[in-house]
Amino acid sequence: MTSFKAMTRAEKARQTRQQLLAVAIRLFAERGFDATSLQMIADEVGMTKAAVYYHFRAKADILRALAESAIEQVTAMLDVVATKRSRRDRIEAVAVGYVNILIRQRAVVGVLSDDPALHARMAGEAAQFSELRERLVHTLYDEHPSHDERAAVYALEGLTKVIPLLSDLDDDGLRSTLQRTCVRILTVRS
């Protein structure tokens, strides 16, 4: 019986954490990171600030949680891409996987691309993203990629800036547009 209660508490804690993240993202988008306080997040969710502290001691911890989620998703995508035999299949798998991550994280991407203050606060996670970027370069183009191939992978990061500019597209329209763009970018001739 205690095992069942522990699972129930753990699930409730996970759901509360997800709710806090969703509200934080929305408030960051509406007000900006610096203008959003943990108290505002607590008020929106209908809990005390102390209860929010149970999950996140500071706003920076919310950023870390968002970054960790993105890192996990990109790592899983790269694991799938690495199983593909042909370069074309790997490129298409990246286009589908990367764009799906961007679409799932559309609100987060919008916040991060529009708030330069957040980039400095995420310096710790930058090294992990850099490692993933280099893993992608070598997964797509083998051990000795050309400058053009490396530049193509680096250019994919620019798609995060495009998402807020294409806010008139629904998720399906944006997905289709970005997937075609990814394939075009990554299909380089050296």
mmCIF file of N, CA, C and O in Angstrom, residues 55-149:
data_model
loop_
_atom_site.group_PDB
_atom_site.id
_atom_site.type_symbol
_atom_site.label_atom_id
_atom_site.label_comp_id
_atom_site.label_asym_id
_atom_site.label_seq_id
_atom_site.Cartn_x
_atom_site.Cartn_y
_atom_site.Cartn_z
ATOM 1 N N HIS A 55 9.793 22.503 -5.890
ATOM 2 C CA HIS A 55 10.135 22.042 -7.237
ATOM 3 C C HIS A 55 11.276 22.840 -7.858
ATOM 4 O O HIS A 55 12.118 22.279 -8.554
ATOM 5 N N PHE A 56 11.284 24.157 -7.634
ATOM 6 C CA PHE A 56 12.282 25.041 -8.244
ATOM 7 C C PHE A 56 12.707 26.085 -7.220
ATOM 8 O O PHE A 56 11.901 26.907 -6.803
ATOM 9 N N ARG A 57 13.971 26.072 -6.842
ATOM 10 C CA ARG A 57 14.478 27.020 -5.852
ATOM 11 C C ARG A 57 14.632 28.423 -6.432
ATOM 12 O O ARG A 57 14.652 29.395 -5.704
ATOM 13 N N ALA A 58 14.756 28.511 -7.748
ATOM 14 C CA ALA A 58 14.957 29.806 -8.402
ATOM 15 C C ALA A 58 14.480 29.707 -9.847
ATOM 16 O O ALA A 58 14.312 28.608 -10.386
ATOM 17 N N LYS A 59 14.276 30.861 -10.468
ATOM 18 C CA LYS A 59 13.878 30.868 -11.876
ATOM 19 C C LYS A 59 14.927 30.185 -12.743
ATOM 20 O O LYS A 59 14.583 29.541 -13.735
ATOM 21 N N ALA A 60 16.181 30.297 -12.367
ATOM 22 C CA ALA A 60 17.245 29.642 -13.138
ATOM 23 C C ALA A 60 17.053 28.128 -13.163
ATOM 24 O O ALA A 60 17.398 27.467 -14.147
ATOM 25 N N ASP A 61 16.480 27.574 -12.099
ATOM 26 C CA ASP A 61 16.205 26.135 -12.073
ATOM 27 C C ASP A 61 15.128 25.770 -13.094
ATOM 28 O O ASP A 61 15.136 24.670 -13.646
ATOM 29 N N ILE A 62 14.208 26.679 -13.337
ATOM 30 C CA ILE A 62 13.196 26.453 -14.371
ATOM 31 C C ILE A 62 13.867 26.406 -15.740
ATOM 32 O O ILE A 62 13.590 25.530 -16.556
ATOM 33 N N LEU A 63 14.785 27.327 -15.982
ATOM 34 C CA LEU A 63 15.530 27.310 -17.252
ATOM 35 C C LEU A 63 16.301 26.012 -17.421
ATOM 36 O O LEU A 63 16.328 25.428 -18.500
ATOM 37 N N ARG A 64 16.948 25.572 -16.341
ATOM 38 C CA ARG A 64 17.702 24.319 -16.406
ATOM 39 C C ARG A 64 16.783 23.144 -16.737
ATOM 40 O O ARG A 64 17.142 22.272 -17.517
ATOM 41 N N ALA A 65 15.612 23.122 -16.136
ATOM 42 C CA ALA A 65 14.654 22.043 -16.412
ATOM 43 C C ALA A 65 14.235 22.059 -17.881
ATOM 44 O O ALA A 65 14.126 21.005 -18.516
ATOM 45 N N LEU A 66 14.006 23.237 -18.419
ATOM 46 C CA LEU A 66 13.642 23.351 -19.832
ATOM 47 C C LEU A 66 14.790 22.892 -20.726
ATOM 48 O O LEU A 66 14.582 22.183 -21.715
ATOM 49 N N ALA A 67 16.005 23.273 -20.359
ATOM 50 C CA ALA A 67 17.184 22.871 -21.140
ATOM 51 C C ALA A 67 17.398 21.364 -21.050
ATOM 52 O O ALA A 67 17.694 20.712 -22.058
ATOM 53 N N GLU A 68 17.239 20.799 -19.863
ATOM 54 C CA GLU A 68 17.408 19.351 -19.697
ATOM 55 C C GLU A 68 16.432 18.582 -20.577
ATOM 56 O O GLU A 68 16.798 17.584 -21.200
ATOM 57 N N SER A 69 15.199 19.052 -20.630
ATOM 58 C CA SER A 69 14.199 18.405 -21.465
ATOM 59 C C SER A 69 14.623 18.459 -22.933
ATOM 60 O O SER A 69 14.541 17.457 -23.649
ATOM 61 N N ALA A 70 15.079 19.613 -23.381
ATOM 62 C CA ALA A 70 15.523 19.757 -24.773
ATOM 63 C C ALA A 70 16.729 18.863 -25.051
ATOM 64 O O ALA A 70 16.793 18.211 -26.103
ATOM 65 N N ILE A 71 17.668 18.806 -24.132
ATOM 66 C CA ILE A 71 18.862 17.973 -24.301
ATOM 67 C C ILE A 71 18.468 16.502 -24.402
ATOM 68 O O ILE A 71 18.976 15.762 -25.262
ATOM 69 N N GLU A 72 17.550 16.058 -23.558
ATOM 70 C CA GLU A 72 17.081 14.669 -23.613
ATOM 71 C C GLU A 72 16.418 14.368 -24.951
ATOM 72 O O GLU A 72 16.652 13.313 -25.549
ATOM 73 N N GLN A 73 15.600 15.284 -25.430
ATOM 74 C CA GLN A 73 14.900 15.071 -26.695
ATOM 75 C C GLN A 73 15.865 15.037 -27.874
ATOM 76 O O GLN A 73 15.744 14.185 -28.765
ATOM 77 N N VAL A 74 16.842 15.937 -27.891
ATOM 78 C CA VAL A 74 17.816 15.960 -28.988
ATOM 79 C C VAL A 74 18.694 14.715 -28.934
ATOM 80 O O VAL A 74 18.997 14.112 -29.975
ATOM 81 N N THR A 75 19.082 14.292 -27.746
ATOM 82 C CA THR A 75 19.882 13.073 -27.605
ATOM 83 C C THR A 75 19.125 11.862 -28.153
ATOM 84 O O THR A 75 19.686 11.054 -28.897
ATOM 85 N N ALA A 76 17.853 11.742 -27.800
ATOM 86 C CA ALA A 76 17.037 10.635 -28.304
ATOM 87 C C ALA A 76 16.917 10.702 -29.825
ATOM 88 O O ALA A 76 16.998 9.672 -30.511
ATOM 89 N N MET A 77 16.745 11.915 -30.374
ATOM 90 C CA MET A 77 16.661 12.072 -31.824
ATOM 91 C C MET A 77 17.961 11.612 -32.480
ATOM 92 O O MET A 77 17.942 10.889 -33.473
ATOM 93 N N LEU A 78 19.095 12.006 -31.907
ATOM 94 C CA LEU A 78 20.388 11.620 -32.478
ATOM 95 C C LEU A 78 20.601 10.111 -32.427
ATOM 96 O O LEU A 78 21.209 9.539 -33.336
ATOM 97 N N ASP A 79 20.094 9.470 -31.389
ATOM 98 C CA ASP A 79 20.187 8.005 -31.303
ATOM 99 C C ASP A 79 19.429 7.357 -32.468
ATOM 100 O O ASP A 79 19.910 6.390 -33.060
ATOM 101 N N VAL A 80 18.267 7.906 -32.807
ATOM 102 C CA VAL A 80 17.483 7.391 -33.931
ATOM 103 C C VAL A 80 18.215 7.679 -35.244
ATOM 104 O O VAL A 80 18.335 6.793 -36.101
ATOM 105 N N VAL A 81 18.705 8.883 -35.410
ATOM 106 C CA VAL A 81 19.398 9.270 -36.647
ATOM 107 C C VAL A 81 20.609 8.362 -36.890
ATOM 108 O O VAL A 81 20.863 7.946 -38.026
ATOM 109 N N ALA A 82 21.319 8.026 -35.842
ATOM 110 C CA ALA A 82 22.522 7.196 -35.973
ATOM 111 C C ALA A 82 22.216 5.795 -36.492
ATOM 112 O O ALA A 82 23.107 5.118 -37.013
ATOM 113 N N THR A 83 20.971 5.352 -36.394
ATOM 114 C CA THR A 83 20.615 4.011 -36.880
ATOM 115 C C THR A 83 20.357 3.983 -38.382
ATOM 116 O O THR A 83 20.246 2.906 -38.962
ATOM 117 N N LYS A 84 20.251 5.144 -39.008
ATOM 118 C CA LYS A 84 19.933 5.217 -40.438
ATOM 119 C C LYS A 84 21.190 4.952 -41.259
ATOM 120 O O LYS A 84 22.266 5.452 -40.960
ATOM 121 N N ARG A 85 21.024 4.186 -42.330
ATOM 122 C CA ARG A 85 22.180 3.764 -43.124
ATOM 123 C C ARG A 85 22.642 4.828 -44.124
ATOM 124 O O ARG A 85 23.821 5.094 -44.252
ATOM 125 N N SER A 86 21.721 5.434 -44.832
ATOM 126 C CA SER A 86 22.138 6.379 -45.867
ATOM 127 C C SER A 86 22.118 7.807 -45.332
ATOM 128 O O SER A 86 21.381 8.133 -44.404
ATOM 129 N N ARG A 87 22.933 8.642 -45.951
ATOM 130 C CA ARG A 87 22.967 10.059 -45.578
ATOM 131 C C ARG A 87 21.594 10.693 -45.773
ATOM 132 O O ARG A 87 21.122 11.453 -44.929
ATOM 133 N N ARG A 88 20.931 10.384 -46.871
ATOM 134 C CA ARG A 88 19.602 10.953 -47.140
ATOM 135 C C ARG A 88 18.615 10.571 -46.030
ATOM 136 O O ARG A 88 17.845 11.408 -45.567
ATOM 137 N N ASP A 89 18.653 9.309 -45.598
ATOM 138 C CA ASP A 89 17.765 8.871 -44.513
ATOM 139 C C ASP A 89 18.107 9.583 -43.207
ATOM 140 O O ASP A 89 17.208 9.933 -42.443
ATOM 141 N N ARG A 90 19.394 9.803 -42.965
ATOM 142 C CA ARG A 90 19.800 10.521 -41.739
ATOM 143 C C ARG A 90 19.323 11.978 -41.800
ATOM 144 O O ARG A 90 18.815 12.508 -40.809
ATOM 145 N N ILE A 91 19.468 12.605 -42.953
ATOM 146 C CA ILE A 91 19.014 13.996 -43.111
ATOM 147 C C ILE A 91 17.500 14.091 -42.891
ATOM 148 O O ILE A 91 17.023 14.979 -42.179
ATOM 149 N N GLU A 92 16.759 13.181 -43.482
ATOM 150 C CA GLU A 92 15.303 13.214 -43.311
ATOM 151 C C GLU A 92 14.907 12.946 -41.854
ATOM 152 O O GLU A 92 13.972 13.564 -41.343
ATOM 153 N N ALA A 93 15.624 12.044 -41.196
ATOM 154 C CA ALA A 93 15.334 11.762 -39.781
ATOM 155 C C ALA A 93 15.618 12.987 -38.915
ATOM 156 O O ALA A 93 14.877 13.275 -37.963
ATOM 157 N N VAL A 94 16.681 13.728 -39.241
ATOM 158 C CA VAL A 94 16.965 14.965 -38.508
ATOM 159 C C VAL A 94 15.861 15.983 -38.767
ATOM 160 O O VAL A 94 15.363 16.624 -37.830
ATOM 161 N N ALA A 95 15.473 16.121 -40.020
ATOM 162 C CA ALA A 95 14.430 17.102 -40.354
ATOM 163 C C ALA A 95 13.147 16.808 -39.576
ATOM 164 O O ALA A 95 12.563 17.702 -38.963
ATOM 165 N N VAL A 96 12.740 15.570 -39.561
ATOM 166 C CA VAL A 96 11.513 15.202 -38.843
ATOM 167 C C VAL A 96 11.712 15.348 -37.335
ATOM 168 O O VAL A 96 10.909 15.975 -36.642
ATOM 169 N N GLY A 97 12.784 14.777 -36.815
ATOM 170 C CA GLY A 97 13.011 14.788 -35.371
ATOM 171 C C GLY A 97 13.238 16.173 -34.797
ATOM 172 O O GLY A 97 12.618 16.554 -33.788
ATOM 173 N N TYR A 98 14.111 16.941 -35.428
ATOM 174 C CA TYR A 98 14.435 18.281 -34.929
ATOM 175 C C TYR A 98 13.217 19.197 -34.997
ATOM 176 O O TYR A 98 12.903 19.906 -34.036
ATOM 177 N N VAL A 99 12.511 19.148 -36.108
ATOM 178 C CA VAL A 99 11.337 20.008 -36.249
ATOM 179 C C VAL A 99 10.244 19.599 -35.255
ATOM 180 O O VAL A 99 9.594 20.454 -34.660
ATOM 181 N N ASN A 100 10.072 18.310 -35.034
ATOM 182 C CA ASN A 100 9.078 17.880 -34.043
ATOM 183 C C ASN A 100 9.431 18.399 -32.650
ATOM 184 O O ASN A 100 8.547 18.814 -31.892
ATOM 185 N N ILE A 101 10.707 18.404 -32.323
ATOM 186 C CA ILE A 101 11.139 18.964 -31.031
ATOM 187 C C ILE A 101 10.801 20.457 -30.987
ATOM 188 O O ILE A 101 10.258 20.952 -29.998
ATOM 189 N N LEU A 102 11.120 21.166 -32.057
ATOM 190 C CA LEU A 102 10.827 22.599 -32.098
ATOM 191 C C LEU A 102 9.334 22.875 -31.979
ATOM 192 O O LEU A 102 8.925 23.814 -31.293
ATOM 193 N N ILE A 103 8.524 22.067 -32.626
ATOM 194 C CA ILE A 103 7.071 22.269 -32.569
ATOM 195 C C ILE A 103 6.559 21.972 -31.157
ATOM 196 O O ILE A 103 5.762 22.742 -30.610
ATOM 197 N N ARG A 104 7.021 20.867 -30.557
ATOM 198 C CA ARG A 104 6.601 20.545 -29.184
ATOM 199 C C ARG A 104 7.013 21.629 -28.206
ATOM 200 O O ARG A 104 6.334 21.881 -27.223
ATOM 201 N N GLN A 105 8.141 22.257 -28.476
ATOM 202 C CA GLN A 105 8.685 23.278 -27.587
ATOM 203 C C GLN A 105 8.477 24.679 -28.162
ATOM 204 O O GLN A 105 9.229 25.591 -27.856
ATOM 205 N N ARG A 106 7.478 24.842 -28.989
ATOM 206 C CA ARG A 106 7.255 26.098 -29.713
ATOM 207 C C ARG A 106 7.222 27.306 -28.782
ATOM 208 O O ARG A 106 7.838 28.329 -29.061
ATOM 209 N N ALA A 107 6.533 27.207 -27.672
ATOM 210 C CA ALA A 107 6.442 28.333 -26.731
ATOM 211 C C ALA A 107 7.807 28.635 -26.115
ATOM 212 O O ALA A 107 8.199 29.793 -26.000
ATOM 213 N N VAL A 108 8.531 27.595 -25.753
ATOM 214 C CA VAL A 108 9.864 27.778 -25.156
ATOM 215 C C VAL A 108 10.806 28.407 -26.161
ATOM 216 O O VAL A 108 11.549 29.338 -25.841
ATOM 217 N N VAL A 109 10.778 27.901 -27.393
ATOM 218 C CA VAL A 109 11.649 28.433 -28.444
ATOM 219 C C VAL A 109 11.359 29.910 -28.659
ATOM 220 O O VAL A 109 12.272 30.724 -28.792
ATOM 221 N N GLY A 110 10.088 30.257 -28.666
ATOM 222 C CA GLY A 110 9.718 31.658 -28.836
ATOM 223 C C GLY A 110 10.266 32.531 -27.729
ATOM 224 O O GLY A 110 10.795 33.614 -27.976
ATOM 225 N N VAL A 111 10.178 32.057 -26.509
ATOM 226 C CA VAL A 111 10.694 32.818 -25.363
ATOM 227 C C VAL A 111 12.206 32.957 -25.455
ATOM 228 O O VAL A 111 12.758 34.046 -25.301
ATOM 229 N N LEU A 112 12.891 31.853 -25.707
ATOM 230 C CA LEU A 112 14.359 31.878 -25.738
ATOM 231 C C LEU A 112 14.900 32.704 -26.892
ATOM 232 O O LEU A 112 15.908 33.392 -26.745
ATOM 233 N N SER A 113 14.236 32.647 -28.035
ATOM 234 C CA SER A 113 14.763 33.394 -29.180
ATOM 235 C C SER A 113 14.552 34.893 -29.028
ATOM 236 O O SER A 113 15.289 35.679 -29.614
ATOM 237 N N ASP A 114 13.553 35.284 -28.236
ATOM 238 C CA ASP A 114 13.247 36.708 -28.094
ATOM 239 C C ASP A 114 13.835 37.363 -26.852
ATOM 240 O O ASP A 114 13.695 38.565 -26.673
ATOM 241 N N ASP A 115 14.462 36.607 -25.985
ATOM 242 C CA ASP A 115 14.952 37.158 -24.719
ATOM 243 C C ASP A 115 16.455 36.905 -24.585
ATOM 244 O O ASP A 115 16.872 35.879 -24.065
ATOM 245 N N PRO A 116 17.287 37.840 -25.062
ATOM 246 C CA PRO A 116 18.738 37.642 -25.030
ATOM 247 C C PRO A 116 19.289 37.456 -23.615
ATOM 248 O O PRO A 116 20.338 36.838 -23.426
ATOM 249 N N ALA A 117 18.602 37.969 -22.609
ATOM 250 C CA ALA A 117 19.071 37.805 -21.231
ATOM 251 C C ALA A 117 19.120 36.335 -20.839
ATOM 252 O O ALA A 117 19.942 35.934 -20.012
ATOM 253 N N LEU A 118 18.272 35.542 -21.446
ATOM 254 C CA LEU A 118 18.244 34.116 -21.107
ATOM 255 C C LEU A 118 19.476 33.379 -21.619
ATOM 256 O O LEU A 118 19.911 32.412 -21.019
ATOM 257 N N HIS A 119 20.025 33.821 -22.731
ATOM 258 C CA HIS A 119 21.199 33.148 -23.295
ATOM 259 C C HIS A 119 22.354 33.171 -22.306
ATOM 260 O O HIS A 119 23.046 32.170 -22.127
ATOM 261 N N ALA A 120 22.577 34.282 -21.663
ATOM 262 C CA ALA A 120 23.663 34.385 -20.683
ATOM 263 C C ALA A 120 23.393 33.496 -19.479
ATOM 264 O O ALA A 120 24.316 32.903 -18.920
ATOM 265 N N ARG A 121 22.136 33.384 -19.087
ATOM 266 C CA ARG A 121 21.789 32.572 -17.925
ATOM 267 C C ARG A 121 21.896 31.081 -18.207
ATOM 268 O O ARG A 121 21.905 30.277 -17.295
ATOM 269 N N MET A 122 21.944 30.712 -19.472
ATOM 270 C CA MET A 122 22.014 29.304 -19.835
ATOM 271 C C MET A 122 23.419 28.895 -20.268
ATOM 272 O O MET A 122 23.595 27.896 -20.950
ATOM 273 N N ALA A 123 24.409 29.635 -19.843
ATOM 274 C CA ALA A 123 25.785 29.348 -20.241
ATOM 275 C C ALA A 123 26.216 27.937 -19.849
ATOM 276 O O ALA A 123 26.939 27.278 -20.584
ATOM 277 N N GLY A 124 25.749 27.471 -18.713
ATOM 278 C CA GLY A 124 26.113 26.122 -18.262
ATOM 279 C C GLY A 124 25.621 25.041 -19.197
ATOM 280 O O GLY A 124 26.283 24.015 -19.387
ATOM 281 N N GLU A 125 24.465 25.245 -19.784
ATOM 282 C CA GLU A 125 23.895 24.255 -20.689
ATOM 283 C C GLU A 125 24.473 24.395 -22.101
ATOM 284 O O GLU A 125 24.347 23.486 -22.909
ATOM 285 N N ALA A 126 25.092 25.514 -22.387
ATOM 286 C CA ALA A 126 25.635 25.767 -23.726
ATOM 287 C C ALA A 126 26.645 24.701 -24.134
ATOM 288 O O ALA A 126 26.668 24.278 -25.298
ATOM 289 N N ALA A 127 27.457 24.239 -23.198
ATOM 290 C CA ALA A 127 28.450 23.205 -23.517
ATOM 291 C C ALA A 127 27.772 21.903 -23.940
ATOM 292 O O ALA A 127 28.220 21.243 -24.884
ATOM 293 N N GLN A 128 26.689 21.560 -23.275
ATOM 294 C CA GLN A 128 25.967 20.342 -23.649
ATOM 295 C C GLN A 128 25.348 20.475 -25.036
ATOM 296 O O GLN A 128 25.404 19.535 -25.829
ATOM 297 N N PHE A 129 24.777 21.637 -25.332
ATOM 298 C CA PHE A 129 24.210 21.853 -26.659
ATOM 299 C C PHE A 129 25.305 21.831 -27.724
ATOM 300 O O PHE A 129 25.103 21.328 -28.825
ATOM 301 N N SER A 130 26.470 22.357 -27.398
ATOM 302 C CA SER A 130 27.596 22.346 -28.329
ATOM 303 C C SER A 130 28.032 20.906 -28.630
ATOM 304 O O SER A 130 28.305 20.556 -29.782
ATOM 305 N N GLU A 131 28.085 20.072 -27.614
ATOM 306 C CA GLU A 131 28.443 18.659 -27.813
ATOM 307 C C GLU A 131 27.420 17.953 -28.707
ATOM 308 O O GLU A 131 27.787 17.168 -29.582
ATOM 309 N N LEU A 132 26.149 18.244 -28.474
ATOM 310 C CA LEU A 132 25.104 17.649 -29.307
ATOM 311 C C LEU A 132 25.219 18.117 -30.756
ATOM 312 O O LEU A 132 25.030 17.333 -31.691
ATOM 313 N N ARG A 133 25.538 19.388 -30.946
ATOM 314 C CA ARG A 133 25.706 19.939 -32.297
ATOM 315 C C ARG A 133 26.833 19.204 -33.017
ATOM 316 O O ARG A 133 26.686 18.804 -34.177
ATOM 317 N N GLU A 134 27.954 19.010 -32.339
ATOM 318 C CA GLU A 134 29.084 18.323 -32.968
ATOM 319 C C GLU A 134 28.766 16.851 -33.223
ATOM 320 O O GLU A 134 29.183 16.292 -34.240
ATOM 321 N N ARG A 135 28.010 16.245 -32.312
ATOM 322 C CA ARG A 135 27.580 14.862 -32.545
ATOM 323 C C ARG A 135 26.717 14.795 -33.800
ATOM 324 O O ARG A 135 26.853 13.871 -34.605
ATOM 325 N N LEU A 136 25.840 15.768 -33.992
ATOM 326 C CA LEU A 136 24.997 15.794 -35.181
ATOM 327 C C LEU A 136 25.840 15.935 -36.445
ATOM 328 O O LEU A 136 25.604 15.230 -37.436
ATOM 329 N N VAL A 137 26.828 16.822 -36.420
ATOM 330 C CA VAL A 137 27.711 17.001 -37.580
ATOM 331 C C VAL A 137 28.316 15.658 -37.977
ATOM 332 O O VAL A 137 28.270 15.251 -39.151
ATOM 333 N N HIS A 138 28.852 14.930 -37.003
ATOM 334 C CA HIS A 138 29.541 13.670 -37.308
ATOM 335 C C HIS A 138 28.567 12.530 -37.611
ATOM 336 O O HIS A 138 28.896 11.624 -38.381
ATOM 337 N N THR A 139 27.382 12.585 -37.045
ATOM 338 C CA THR A 139 26.376 11.573 -37.358
ATOM 339 C C THR A 139 25.902 11.716 -38.800
ATOM 340 O O THR A 139 25.715 10.727 -39.500
ATOM 341 N N LEU A 140 25.736 12.940 -39.241
ATOM 342 C CA LEU A 140 25.276 13.165 -40.611
ATOM 343 C C LEU A 140 26.378 12.989 -41.647
ATOM 344 O O LEU A 140 26.148 12.423 -42.713
ATOM 345 N N TYR A 141 27.562 13.505 -41.343
ATOM 346 C CA TYR A 141 28.586 13.645 -42.379
ATOM 347 C C TYR A 141 29.884 12.896 -42.082
ATOM 348 O O TYR A 141 30.899 13.158 -42.721
ATOM 349 N N ASP A 142 29.870 12.004 -41.135
ATOM 350 C CA ASP A 142 31.011 11.164 -40.794
ATOM 351 C C ASP A 142 32.128 11.955 -40.096
ATOM 352 O O ASP A 142 31.908 13.068 -39.640
ATOM 353 N N GLU A 143 33.297 11.372 -40.048
ATOM 354 C CA GLU A 143 34.377 11.925 -39.220
ATOM 355 C C GLU A 143 35.045 13.187 -39.762
ATOM 356 O O GLU A 143 35.616 13.948 -39.010
ATOM 357 N N HIS A 144 35.015 13.382 -41.060
ATOM 358 C CA HIS A 144 35.694 14.533 -41.650
ATOM 359 C C HIS A 144 34.719 15.378 -42.473
ATOM 360 O O HIS A 144 34.804 15.421 -43.707
ATOM 361 N N PRO A 145 33.822 16.080 -41.802
ATOM 362 C CA PRO A 145 32.856 16.899 -42.541
ATOM 363 C C PRO A 145 33.541 18.092 -43.195
ATOM 364 O O PRO A 145 34.537 18.617 -42.684
ATOM 365 N N SER A 146 32.991 18.505 -44.302
ATOM 366 C CA SER A 146 33.511 19.701 -44.972
ATOM 367 C C SER A 146 33.039 20.935 -44.204
ATOM 368 O O SER A 146 32.151 20.865 -43.351
ATOM 369 N N HIS A 147 33.606 22.073 -44.563
ATOM 370 C CA HIS A 147 33.159 23.335 -43.962
ATOM 371 C C HIS A 147 31.688 23.590 -44.293
ATOM 372 O O HIS A 147 30.928 24.078 -43.449
ATOM 373 N N ASP A 148 31.293 23.253 -45.520
ATOM 374 C CA ASP A 148 29.900 23.445 -45.928
ATOM 375 C C ASP A 148 28.957 22.586 -45.093
ATOM 376 O O ASP A 148 27.877 23.034 -44.698
ATOM 377 N N GLU A 149 29.364 21.359 -44.846
ATOM 378 C CA GLU A 149 28.530 20.452 -44.051
ATOM 379 C C GLU A 149 28.420 20.940 -42.603
ATOM 380 O O GLU A 149 27.331 20.934 -42.027
#
